[in-house]
mmCIF file of C-alpha atoms and ligand atoms in Angstrom:
data_model
loop_
_atom_site.group_PDB
_atom_site.id
_atom_site.type_symbol
_atom_site.label_atom_id
_atom_site.label_comp_id
_atom_site.label_asym_id
_atom_site.label_seq_id
_atom_site.Cartn_x
_atom_site.Cartn_y
_atom_site.Cartn_z
ATOM 1 C CA UNK A 805 8.170 -15.275 -50.432
ATOM 2 C CA UNK A 806 11.743 -16.315 -51.527
ATOM 3 C CA UNK A 807 12.814 -13.989 -54.431
ATOM 4 C CA UNK A 808 13.633 -17.140 -56.611
ATOM 5 C CA UNK A 809 9.858 -18.360 -56.066
ATOM 6 C CA UNK A 810 9.209 -14.840 -57.068
ATOM 7 C CA UNK A 811 11.104 -14.644 -60.078
ATOM 8 C CA UNK A 812 9.849 -18.032 -61.206
ATOM 9 C CA UNK A 813 6.192 -16.880 -60.782
ATOM 10 C CA UNK A 814 6.782 -13.924 -62.958
ATOM 11 C CA UNK A 815 8.110 -16.344 -65.491
ATOM 12 C CA UNK A 816 4.646 -18.136 -65.366
ATOM 13 C CA UNK A 817 2.713 -15.161 -65.748
ATOM 14 C CA UNK A 818 4.681 -14.033 -68.692
ATOM 15 C CA UNK A 819 4.386 -17.611 -70.395
ATOM 16 C CA UNK A 820 1.568 -18.667 -72.756
ATOM 17 C CA UNK A 821 2.718 -21.970 -73.153
ATOM 18 C CA UNK A 822 3.548 -23.792 -70.520
ATOM 19 C CA UNK A 823 4.599 -27.745 -70.033
ATOM 20 C CA UNK A 824 4.100 -29.465 -66.499
ATOM 21 C CA UNK A 825 5.711 -32.740 -66.430
ATOM 22 C CA UNK A 826 5.057 -34.998 -63.440
ATOM 23 C CA UNK A 827 6.114 -38.533 -61.992
ATOM 24 C CA UNK A 828 5.279 -40.527 -59.216
ATOM 25 C CA UNK A 829 6.499 -37.990 -56.692
ATOM 26 C CA UNK A 830 3.401 -35.858 -57.425
ATOM 27 C CA UNK A 831 1.227 -38.768 -56.119
ATOM 28 C CA UNK A 832 3.384 -39.713 -52.909
ATOM 29 C CA UNK A 833 1.462 -37.562 -50.760
ATOM 30 C CA UNK A 834 -1.677 -39.212 -51.709
ATOM 31 C CA UNK A 835 -0.185 -42.070 -50.467
ATOM 32 C CA UNK A 836 0.848 -43.830 -53.756
ATOM 33 C CA UNK A 837 4.297 -45.285 -53.808
ATOM 34 C CA UNK A 838 7.253 -43.964 -55.617
ATOM 35 C CA UNK A 839 9.200 -46.576 -57.790
ATOM 36 C CA UNK A 840 12.421 -45.960 -56.632
ATOM 37 C CA UNK A 841 12.005 -45.177 -52.966
ATOM 38 C CA UNK A 842 11.495 -47.703 -49.620
ATOM 39 C CA UNK A 843 7.774 -48.076 -51.152
ATOM 40 C CA UNK A 844 8.880 -49.609 -54.690
ATOM 41 C CA UNK A 845 9.008 -52.978 -53.696
ATOM 42 C CA UNK A 846 5.523 -55.455 -53.976
ATOM 43 C CA UNK A 847 6.475 -58.907 -52.097
ATOM 44 C CA UNK A 848 9.842 -59.358 -52.865
ATOM 45 C CA UNK A 849 9.919 -57.636 -56.143
ATOM 46 C CA UNK A 850 10.756 -54.606 -57.512
ATOM 47 C CA UNK A 851 8.710 -52.827 -60.176
ATOM 48 C CA UNK A 852 11.410 -53.352 -62.852
ATOM 49 C CA UNK A 853 11.343 -57.120 -62.485
ATOM 50 C CA UNK A 854 7.503 -57.043 -62.837
ATOM 51 C CA UNK A 855 6.734 -54.610 -65.250
ATOM 52 C CA UNK A 856 8.365 -55.734 -68.318
ATOM 53 C CA UNK A 857 7.028 -58.057 -71.126
ATOM 54 C CA UNK A 858 9.353 -61.089 -70.177
ATOM 55 C CA UNK A 859 7.786 -61.231 -66.500
ATOM 56 C CA UNK A 860 4.383 -61.103 -68.007
ATOM 57 C CA UNK A 861 4.986 -63.968 -70.232
ATOM 58 C CA UNK A 862 6.962 -66.085 -67.707
ATOM 59 C CA UNK A 863 3.827 -65.873 -65.115
ATOM 60 C CA UNK A 864 0.787 -63.604 -66.171
ATOM 61 C CA UNK A 865 -1.096 -64.714 -63.128
ATOM 62 C CA UNK A 866 1.753 -62.814 -60.859
ATOM 63 C CA UNK A 867 1.686 -59.808 -62.683
ATOM 64 C CA UNK A 868 -1.798 -59.395 -62.892
ATOM 65 C CA UNK A 869 -1.948 -59.769 -58.994
ATOM 66 C CA UNK A 870 0.606 -56.891 -58.687
ATOM 67 C CA UNK A 871 -1.648 -54.977 -60.841
ATOM 68 C CA UNK A 872 -4.886 -55.653 -59.102
ATOM 69 C CA UNK A 873 -3.056 -54.777 -55.810
ATOM 70 C CA UNK A 874 -2.195 -51.256 -57.583
ATOM 71 C CA UNK A 875 -5.765 -50.796 -59.106
ATOM 72 C CA UNK A 876 -6.908 -51.581 -55.455
ATOM 73 C CA UNK A 877 -4.702 -49.022 -54.106
ATOM 74 C CA UNK A 878 -5.103 -46.315 -56.334
ATOM 75 C CA UNK A 879 -8.775 -46.321 -56.672
ATOM 76 C CA UNK A 880 -8.855 -45.697 -52.595
ATOM 77 C CA UNK A 881 -6.661 -42.551 -52.850
ATOM 78 C CA UNK A 882 -7.520 -38.976 -53.592
ATOM 79 C CA UNK A 883 -5.764 -36.125 -55.395
ATOM 80 C CA UNK A 884 -3.564 -34.066 -53.185
ATOM 81 C CA UNK A 885 -3.015 -30.109 -53.133
ATOM 82 C CA UNK A 886 -0.356 -30.404 -55.941
ATOM 83 C CA UNK A 887 -2.725 -32.210 -58.285
ATOM 84 C CA UNK A 888 -5.436 -29.582 -57.718
ATOM 85 C CA UNK A 889 -2.997 -26.603 -58.021
ATOM 86 C CA UNK A 890 -1.905 -28.072 -61.367
ATOM 87 C CA UNK A 891 -5.675 -28.530 -62.571
ATOM 88 C CA UNK A 892 -6.725 -24.905 -61.232
ATOM 89 C CA UNK A 893 -3.497 -23.251 -62.922
ATOM 90 C CA UNK A 894 -4.461 -25.045 -66.045
ATOM 91 C CA UNK A 895 -7.977 -23.782 -66.090
ATOM 92 C CA UNK A 896 -6.978 -20.130 -65.235
ATOM 93 C CA UNK A 897 -4.557 -19.887 -67.953
ATOM 94 C CA UNK A 898 -6.644 -21.447 -70.409
ATOM 95 C CA UNK A 899 -9.223 -18.520 -69.742
ATOM 96 C CA UNK A 900 -6.515 -16.019 -70.310
ATOM 97 C CA UNK A 901 -6.215 -17.784 -73.865
ATOM 98 C CA UNK A 902 -2.987 -19.488 -72.748
ATOM 99 C CA UNK A 903 -2.048 -23.545 -73.046
ATOM 100 C CA UNK A 904 -0.846 -25.657 -69.996
ATOM 101 C CA UNK A 905 -0.324 -29.079 -71.135
ATOM 102 C CA UNK A 906 0.114 -31.584 -68.268
ATOM 103 C CA UNK A 907 2.336 -34.367 -69.486
ATOM 104 C CA UNK A 908 2.601 -37.265 -66.934
ATOM 105 C CA UNK A 909 4.383 -40.495 -66.480
ATOM 106 C CA UNK A 910 2.020 -41.723 -63.897
ATOM 107 C CA UNK A 911 -0.697 -44.276 -64.756
ATOM 108 C CA UNK A 912 -3.049 -43.588 -61.517
ATOM 109 C CA UNK A 913 -5.206 -40.811 -63.229
ATOM 110 C CA UNK A 914 -5.103 -38.488 -60.062
ATOM 111 C CA UNK A 915 -4.264 -35.577 -62.367
ATOM 112 C CA UNK A 916 -7.869 -36.154 -64.249
ATOM 113 C CA UNK A 917 -9.291 -36.588 -61.136
ATOM 114 C CA UNK A 918 -8.339 -33.256 -59.995
ATOM 115 C CA UNK A 919 -10.019 -32.092 -63.029
ATOM 116 C CA UNK A 920 -6.920 -31.678 -65.365
ATOM 117 C CA UNK A 921 -7.886 -31.675 -69.150
ATOM 118 C CA UNK A 922 -6.103 -33.499 -72.074
ATOM 119 C CA UNK A 923 -3.575 -34.952 -69.771
ATOM 120 C CA UNK A 924 -0.969 -37.051 -71.946
ATOM 121 C CA UNK A 925 -0.308 -40.446 -70.315
ATOM 122 C CA UNK A 926 3.204 -41.347 -71.363
ATOM 123 C CA UNK A 927 3.252 -44.692 -69.934
ATOM 124 C CA UNK A 928 -0.375 -45.785 -69.965
ATOM 125 C CA UNK A 929 -3.092 -46.209 -67.684
ATOM 126 C CA UNK A 930 -4.093 -48.786 -64.744
ATOM 127 C CA UNK A 931 -7.896 -48.446 -65.675
ATOM 128 C CA UNK A 932 -6.985 -49.672 -69.435
ATOM 129 C CA UNK A 933 -6.319 -53.264 -70.736
ATOM 130 C CA UNK A 934 -4.803 -53.954 -73.950
ATOM 131 C CA UNK A 935 -5.599 -57.320 -75.944
ATOM 132 C CA UNK A 936 -2.543 -59.492 -76.358
ATOM 133 C CA UNK A 937 -3.645 -60.944 -79.534
ATOM 134 C CA UNK A 938 -6.329 -58.141 -81.403
ATOM 135 C CA UNK A 939 -4.504 -55.245 -79.347
ATOM 136 C CA UNK A 940 -8.063 -53.780 -78.463
ATOM 137 C CA UNK A 941 -7.884 -51.257 -75.915
ATOM 138 C CA UNK A 942 -10.977 -50.914 -73.448
ATOM 139 C CA UNK A 943 -11.320 -48.795 -70.321
ATOM 140 C CA UNK A 944 -11.971 -50.840 -67.175
ATOM 141 C CA UNK A 945 -12.175 -49.660 -63.637
ATOM 142 C CA UNK A 946 -13.662 -52.942 -62.145
ATOM 143 C CA UNK A 947 -12.370 -54.211 -58.722
ATOM 144 C CA UNK A 948 -11.449 -56.969 -58.791
ATOM 145 C CA UNK A 949 -10.934 -56.707 -62.667
ATOM 146 C CA UNK A 950 -11.953 -60.608 -62.891
ATOM 147 C CA UNK A 951 -13.230 -62.967 -60.095
ATOM 148 C CA UNK A 952 -10.353 -64.854 -59.965
ATOM 149 C CA UNK A 953 -8.101 -61.975 -58.838
ATOM 150 C CA UNK A 954 -10.631 -61.100 -55.906
ATOM 151 C CA UNK A 955 -9.055 -60.432 -52.894
ATOM 152 C CA UNK A 956 -5.457 -61.493 -54.233
ATOM 153 C CA UNK A 957 -2.398 -59.201 -54.955
ATOM 154 C CA UNK A 958 -1.703 -58.884 -51.087
ATOM 155 C CA UNK A 959 1.892 -57.177 -51.064
ATOM 156 C CA UNK A 960 2.922 -59.494 -48.023
ATOM 157 C CA UNK A 961 6.526 -61.066 -49.288
ATOM 158 C CA UNK A 962 5.908 -64.550 -47.890
ATOM 159 C CA UNK A 963 2.744 -65.015 -50.490
ATOM 160 C CA UNK A 964 3.481 -67.048 -53.315
ATOM 161 C CA UNK A 965 1.953 -66.297 -56.714
ATOM 162 C CA UNK A 966 -1.840 -67.278 -56.844
ATOM 163 C CA UNK A 967 -0.654 -69.321 -60.538
ATOM 164 C CA UNK A 968 -4.503 -68.580 -61.703
ATOM 165 C CA UNK A 969 -4.920 -70.403 -65.025
ATOM 166 C CA UNK A 970 -4.693 -68.000 -68.052
ATOM 167 C CA UNK A 971 -8.368 -68.879 -69.046
ATOM 168 C CA UNK A 972 -9.549 -67.023 -65.680
ATOM 169 C CA UNK A 973 -7.271 -63.921 -66.015
ATOM 170 C CA UNK A 974 -8.517 -60.858 -67.806
ATOM 171 C CA UNK A 975 -9.705 -61.943 -71.318
ATOM 172 C CA UNK A 976 -10.646 -59.961 -74.313
ATOM 173 C CA UNK A 977 -14.329 -58.852 -74.514
ATOM 174 C CA UNK A 978 -14.227 -58.880 -78.549
ATOM 175 C CA UNK A 979 -16.511 -61.828 -79.012
ATOM 176 C CA UNK A 980 -14.226 -63.434 -81.796
ATOM 177 C CA UNK A 981 -11.260 -62.871 -79.805
ATOM 178 C CA UNK A 982 -11.506 -63.470 -75.914
ATOM 179 C CA UNK A 983 -7.592 -63.881 -75.628
ATOM 180 C CA UNK A 984 -5.531 -62.661 -72.552
ATOM 181 C CA UNK A 985 -5.452 -59.108 -71.616
ATOM 182 C CA UNK A 986 -2.545 -57.019 -70.296
ATOM 183 C CA UNK A 987 -2.426 -53.790 -68.612
ATOM 184 C CA UNK A 988 -2.263 -50.954 -71.144
ATOM 185 C CA UNK A 989 1.068 -49.684 -69.423
ATOM 186 C CA UNK A 990 4.481 -49.112 -70.962
ATOM 187 C CA UNK A 991 6.728 -51.791 -69.535
ATOM 188 C CA UNK A 992 10.476 -51.570 -69.500
ATOM 189 C CA UNK A 993 12.162 -52.236 -72.966
ATOM 190 C CA UNK A 994 8.625 -51.050 -74.578
ATOM 191 C CA UNK A 995 8.229 -48.538 -76.849
ATOM 192 C CA UNK A 996 5.872 -45.682 -75.835
ATOM 193 C CA UNK A 997 2.749 -45.198 -78.377
ATOM 194 C CA UNK A 998 3.621 -43.384 -80.950
ATOM 195 C CA UNK A 999 1.091 -40.503 -80.868
ATOM 196 C CA UNK A 1000 1.236 -40.058 -77.469
ATOM 197 C CA UNK A 1001 5.058 -39.478 -77.815
ATOM 198 C CA UNK A 1002 4.546 -36.995 -80.593
ATOM 199 C CA UNK A 1003 2.162 -35.119 -78.331
ATOM 200 C CA UNK A 1004 4.458 -34.814 -75.733
ATOM 201 C CA UNK A 1005 7.320 -33.829 -78.055
ATOM 202 C CA UNK A 1006 5.444 -31.110 -79.835
ATOM 203 C CA UNK A 1007 4.888 -29.508 -76.565
ATOM 204 C CA UNK A 1008 8.787 -29.974 -75.461
ATOM 205 C CA UNK A 1009 9.694 -28.283 -78.482
ATOM 206 C CA UNK A 1010 7.089 -25.505 -78.367
ATOM 207 C CA UNK A 1011 6.921 -24.434 -74.369
ATOM 208 C CA UNK A 1012 8.051 -21.138 -73.102
ATOM 209 C CA UNK A 1013 8.289 -22.620 -69.624
ATOM 210 C CA UNK A 1014 8.348 -26.096 -67.895
ATOM 211 C CA UNK A 1015 7.694 -27.411 -64.454
ATOM 212 C CA UNK A 1016 9.032 -30.950 -63.574
ATOM 213 C CA UNK A 1017 7.328 -32.222 -60.469
ATOM 214 C CA UNK A 1018 8.436 -35.430 -58.508
ATOM 215 C CA UNK A 1019 10.296 -37.376 -61.106
ATOM 216 C CA UNK A 1020 13.806 -38.943 -60.504
ATOM 217 C CA UNK A 1021 14.563 -37.815 -63.871
ATOM 218 C CA UNK A 1022 16.217 -41.327 -65.046
ATOM 219 C CA UNK A 1023 13.525 -43.187 -67.081
ATOM 220 C CA UNK A 1024 13.879 -42.589 -70.857
ATOM 221 C CA UNK A 1025 12.580 -41.269 -73.169
ATOM 222 C CA UNK A 1026 10.651 -38.677 -70.284
ATOM 223 C CA UNK A 1027 14.293 -37.897 -68.696
ATOM 224 C CA UNK A 1028 15.404 -35.949 -71.777
ATOM 225 C CA UNK A 1029 12.603 -33.652 -72.181
ATOM 226 C CA UNK A 1030 13.505 -31.338 -69.239
ATOM 227 C CA UNK A 1031 17.204 -31.174 -70.070
ATOM 228 C CA UNK A 1032 16.069 -30.672 -73.855
ATOM 229 C CA UNK A 1033 13.802 -27.562 -73.142
ATOM 230 C CA UNK A 1034 16.673 -26.002 -71.009
ATOM 231 C CA UNK A 1035 19.017 -26.339 -73.736
ATOM 232 C CA UNK A 1036 16.647 -23.908 -75.589
ATOM 233 C CA UNK A 1037 17.330 -21.617 -72.704
ATOM 234 C CA UNK A 1038 13.596 -21.959 -71.684
ATOM 235 C CA UNK A 1039 13.028 -21.602 -67.829
ATOM 236 C CA UNK A 1040 12.472 -24.625 -66.572
ATOM 237 C CA UNK A 1041 11.575 -25.361 -62.637
ATOM 238 C CA UNK A 1042 12.135 -28.563 -60.838
ATOM 239 C CA UNK A 1043 9.955 -29.712 -57.808
ATOM 240 C CA UNK A 1044 11.554 -32.380 -55.722
ATOM 241 C CA UNK A 1045 12.613 -33.514 -52.333
ATOM 242 C CA UNK A 1046 16.050 -34.190 -53.365
ATOM 243 C CA UNK A 1047 18.419 -33.277 -56.368
ATOM 244 C CA UNK A 1048 18.098 -35.593 -59.302
ATOM 245 C CA UNK A 1049 20.967 -36.020 -62.328
ATOM 246 C CA UNK A 1050 18.889 -33.355 -64.396
ATOM 247 C CA UNK A 1051 19.215 -30.752 -61.193
ATOM 248 C CA UNK A 1052 22.078 -28.834 -62.342
ATOM 249 C CA UNK A 1053 20.726 -28.345 -65.853
ATOM 250 C CA UNK A 1054 17.480 -26.709 -64.457
ATOM 251 C CA UNK A 1055 17.295 -23.044 -64.091
ATOM 252 C CA UNK A 1056 15.106 -23.296 -60.783
ATOM 253 C CA UNK A 1057 14.996 -25.998 -57.999
ATOM 254 C CA UNK A 1058 12.507 -25.975 -55.466
ATOM 255 C CA UNK A 1059 13.292 -28.617 -53.095
ATOM 256 C CA UNK A 1060 10.561 -29.850 -50.626
ATOM 257 C CA UNK A 1061 7.134 -31.687 -50.575
ATOM 258 C CA UNK A 1062 5.448 -30.646 -54.012
ATOM 259 C CA UNK A 1063 2.020 -29.993 -52.027
ATOM 260 C CA UNK A 1064 3.807 -27.266 -50.482
ATOM 261 C CA UNK A 1065 6.259 -25.854 -53.346
ATOM 262 C CA UNK A 1066 3.902 -26.639 -56.345
ATOM 263 C CA UNK A 1067 0.935 -24.863 -54.376
ATOM 264 C CA UNK A 1068 3.271 -21.665 -53.756
ATOM 265 C CA UNK A 1069 4.199 -21.623 -57.343
ATOM 266 C CA UNK A 1070 1.052 -21.869 -59.002
ATOM 267 C CA UNK A 1071 -1.237 -19.940 -56.456
ATOM 268 C CA UNK A 1072 -3.374 -16.993 -58.191
HETATM 269 C C1 BJW B 2441 8.649 -36.003 -54.067
HETATM 270 C C2 BJW B 2441 7.837 -36.441 -53.303
HETATM 271 C C3 BJW B 2441 6.958 -35.396 -53.013
HETATM 272 C C4 BJW B 2441 8.868 -38.302 -53.539
HETATM 273 N N1 BJW B 2441 7.445 -33.853 -53.704
HETATM 274 N N2 BJW B 2441 8.792 -34.864 -55.212
HETATM 275 C C5 BJW B 2441 18.748 -44.700 -72.632
HETATM 276 C C6 BJW B 2441 19.707 -44.731 -71.253
HETATM 277 C C7 BJW B 2441 19.258 -45.479 -70.383
HETATM 278 C C8 BJW B 2441 18.572 -46.606 -70.542
HETATM 279 C C9 BJW B 2441 17.210 -46.471 -71.441
HETATM 280 C C10 BJW B 2441 17.489 -45.391 -72.349
HETATM 281 N N3 BJW B 2441 16.556 -45.566 -73.101
HETATM 282 C C11 BJW B 2441 15.704 -46.485 -73.025
HETATM 283 C C12 BJW B 2441 16.039 -47.308 -71.804
HETATM 284 C C13 BJW B 2441 15.681 -48.101 -71.152
HETATM 285 C C14 BJW B 2441 14.189 -47.854 -70.073
HETATM 286 C C15 BJW B 2441 15.042 -46.598 -69.238
HETATM 287 O O1 BJW B 2441 14.866 -45.678 -69.001
HETATM 288 N N4 BJW B 2441 15.771 -47.157 -67.982
HETATM 289 C C16 BJW B 2441 16.232 -46.508 -67.023
HETATM 290 C C17 BJW B 2441 15.667 -47.226 -65.511
HETATM 291 C C18 BJW B 2441 17.876 -46.413 -66.898
HETATM 292 N N5 BJW B 2441 13.519 -47.321 -70.640
HETATM 293 C C19 BJW B 2441 12.651 -47.746 -71.248
HETATM 294 O O2 BJW B 2441 12.458 -48.996 -71.374
HETATM 295 C C20 BJW B 2441 11.118 -47.127 -72.048
HETATM 296 N N6 BJW B 2441 11.378 -47.947 -73.546
HETATM 297 C C21 BJW B 2441 11.908 -47.184 -74.539
HETATM 298 O O3 BJW B 2441 12.601 -46.473 -74.246
HETATM 299 O O4 BJW B 2441 11.674 -47.782 -75.916
HETATM 300 C C22 BJW B 2441 12.775 -47.879 -76.887
HETATM 301 C C23 BJW B 2441 13.585 -48.980 -76.636
HETATM 302 C C24 BJW B 2441 12.851 -50.251 -76.913
HETATM 303 C C25 BJW B 2441 13.528 -51.386 -76.324
HETATM 304 C C26 BJW B 2441 14.997 -51.251 -76.053
HETATM 305 C C27 BJW B 2441 15.252 -49.930 -75.723
HETATM 306 C C28 BJW B 2441 14.781 -48.810 -75.863
HETATM 307 C C29 BJW B 2441 10.148 -47.290 -71.446
HETATM 308 C C30 BJW B 2441 10.068 -46.981 -70.158
HETATM 309 C C31 BJW B 2441 8.475 -47.066 -69.453
HETATM 310 C C32 BJW B 2441 8.668 -46.962 -67.836
HETATM 311 N N7 BJW B 2441 7.769 -47.364 -67.545
HETATM 312 C C33 BJW B 2441 7.485 -47.705 -65.887
HETATM 313 C C34 BJW B 2441 6.722 -48.599 -65.393
HETATM 314 C C35 BJW B 2441 5.290 -48.743 -65.369
HETATM 315 C C36 BJW B 2441 4.818 -49.741 -64.955
HETATM 316 C C37 BJW B 2441 4.142 -49.584 -63.618
HETATM 317 O O5 BJW B 2441 3.795 -48.631 -63.074
HETATM 318 O O6 BJW B 2441 3.667 -50.805 -63.164
HETATM 319 O O7 BJW B 2441 7.073 -46.170 -65.593
HETATM 320 S S1 BJW B 2441 9.283 -47.411 -65.005
HETATM 321 C C38 BJW B 2441 8.749 -46.418 -63.717
HETATM 322 O O8 BJW B 2441 9.766 -45.283 -63.622
HETATM 323 C C39 BJW B 2441 7.112 -46.010 -64.173
HETATM 324 C C40 BJW B 2441 7.327 -44.487 -64.034
HETATM 325 O O9 BJW B 2441 6.452 -43.934 -64.860
HETATM 326 C C41 BJW B 2441 8.819 -44.115 -64.520
HETATM 327 C C42 BJW B 2441 9.463 -42.842 -63.856
HETATM 328 O O10 BJW B 2441 9.655 -43.145 -62.514
HETATM 329 P P1 BJW B 2441 9.192 -41.655 -61.684
HETATM 330 O O11 BJW B 2441 7.901 -41.170 -61.644
HETATM 331 O O12 BJW B 2441 10.308 -40.633 -61.694
HETATM 332 O O13 BJW B 2441 9.532 -42.251 -60.117
HETATM 333 P P2 BJW B 2441 10.478 -42.503 -59.238
HETATM 334 O O14 BJW B 2441 10.310 -43.239 -57.856
HETATM 335 O O15 BJW B 2441 11.884 -42.942 -59.989
HETATM 336 O O16 BJW B 2441 10.796 -41.017 -58.540
HETATM 337 C C43 BJW B 2441 10.095 -40.382 -57.452
HETATM 338 C C44 BJW B 2441 10.505 -38.992 -57.506
HETATM 339 O O17 BJW B 2441 9.646 -38.059 -56.907
HETATM 340 C C45 BJW B 2441 11.971 -38.833 -56.834
HETATM 341 O O18 BJW B 2441 13.110 -38.108 -57.241
HETATM 342 C C46 BJW B 2441 11.724 -38.396 -55.408
HETATM 343 O O19 BJW B 2441 12.573 -37.733 -55.030
HETATM 344 C C47 BJW B 2441 10.430 -37.525 -55.552
HETATM 345 N N8 BJW B 2441 9.414 -37.255 -54.655
HETATM 346 N N9 BJW B 2441 7.944 -37.626 -53.207
HETATM 347 C C48 BJW B 2441 8.301 -33.986 -54.792
HETATM 348 N N10 BJW B 2441 6.216 -35.208 -51.832
HETATM 349 ZN ZN1 ZN B 2442 -8.627 -59.222 -78.486
#
């Protein structure tokens, strides 16, 4: 084993409050496309142009098709060795009376499927809906999410929006409401949920070691967490297939696919 890896493993064995921050790169080897890679397109759109309140207001049918596609895709994939290593590490450390907090930007629930506990989902979840009127949040794993979206959402760039009437898109279950639902996901230009953000910041301010796995470190506020921790002189290790704008500030950088690097770092 490389001496740098040995050194980081020693940091981890002495740590008692560890933050694991993840982004879409941890799910890449499960088959979930990342945002800023080549797989970041759906039809002719980039997520930045569909994952916005403006896009939803202009064409809710198109945006729901995009999410129907993502729900279909993610429900078919499995957690990979990195998700499993993270969940097992959390269990092991917890049994030693130590704390491992998992904070993810992902909406795919793969950490939870691997057995991780108390996962903080910064950007929401593909499996929750939020009412645009009464704000009710509901858990929903149905595929299709409503009859009108059955078989919709193909990524083929030549396909046009289905223009499903809003009455046939997902609607609120609350009897007196029945308004249009949206995905319970934090879109560009929207604020993160205050309680969720606070939970993350509590760990950012107190952790004594940190792993940052598979994130491009450009989307705020999550992008400031690792640099903020590094500024406290707390060891931070970045796991990525490439360098990021945050790399220079990190004490450790392990370059390579995270199913290899993270499993090595977190192995018993
Ligand atoms: C591997 C790998 C392998 C691959 N192994 N690694 C300050 C400055 C500038 C801009 C802003 C700012 N503050 C706020 C903003 C605006 C905006 C923002 O940050 N924009 C940037 C693009 C500049 N932020 C916001 O809008 C946020 N809201 C906010 O701040 O509210 C306050 C506010 C309100 C109003 C106005 C202004 C401020 C909200 C951001 C919510 C982001 N939501 C999204 C979309 C979700 C929708 C959906 O999924 O449909 O969440 S954006 C998208 O990016 C998604 C991700 O969670 C997020 C992060 O991306 P991630 O996970 O890092 O993926 P990639 O693809 O970027 O990177 C993958 C990485 O993995 C790469 O590095 C690969 O190398 C690596 N990798 N395979 C290891 N096998
Ligand atoms: Zn409602």
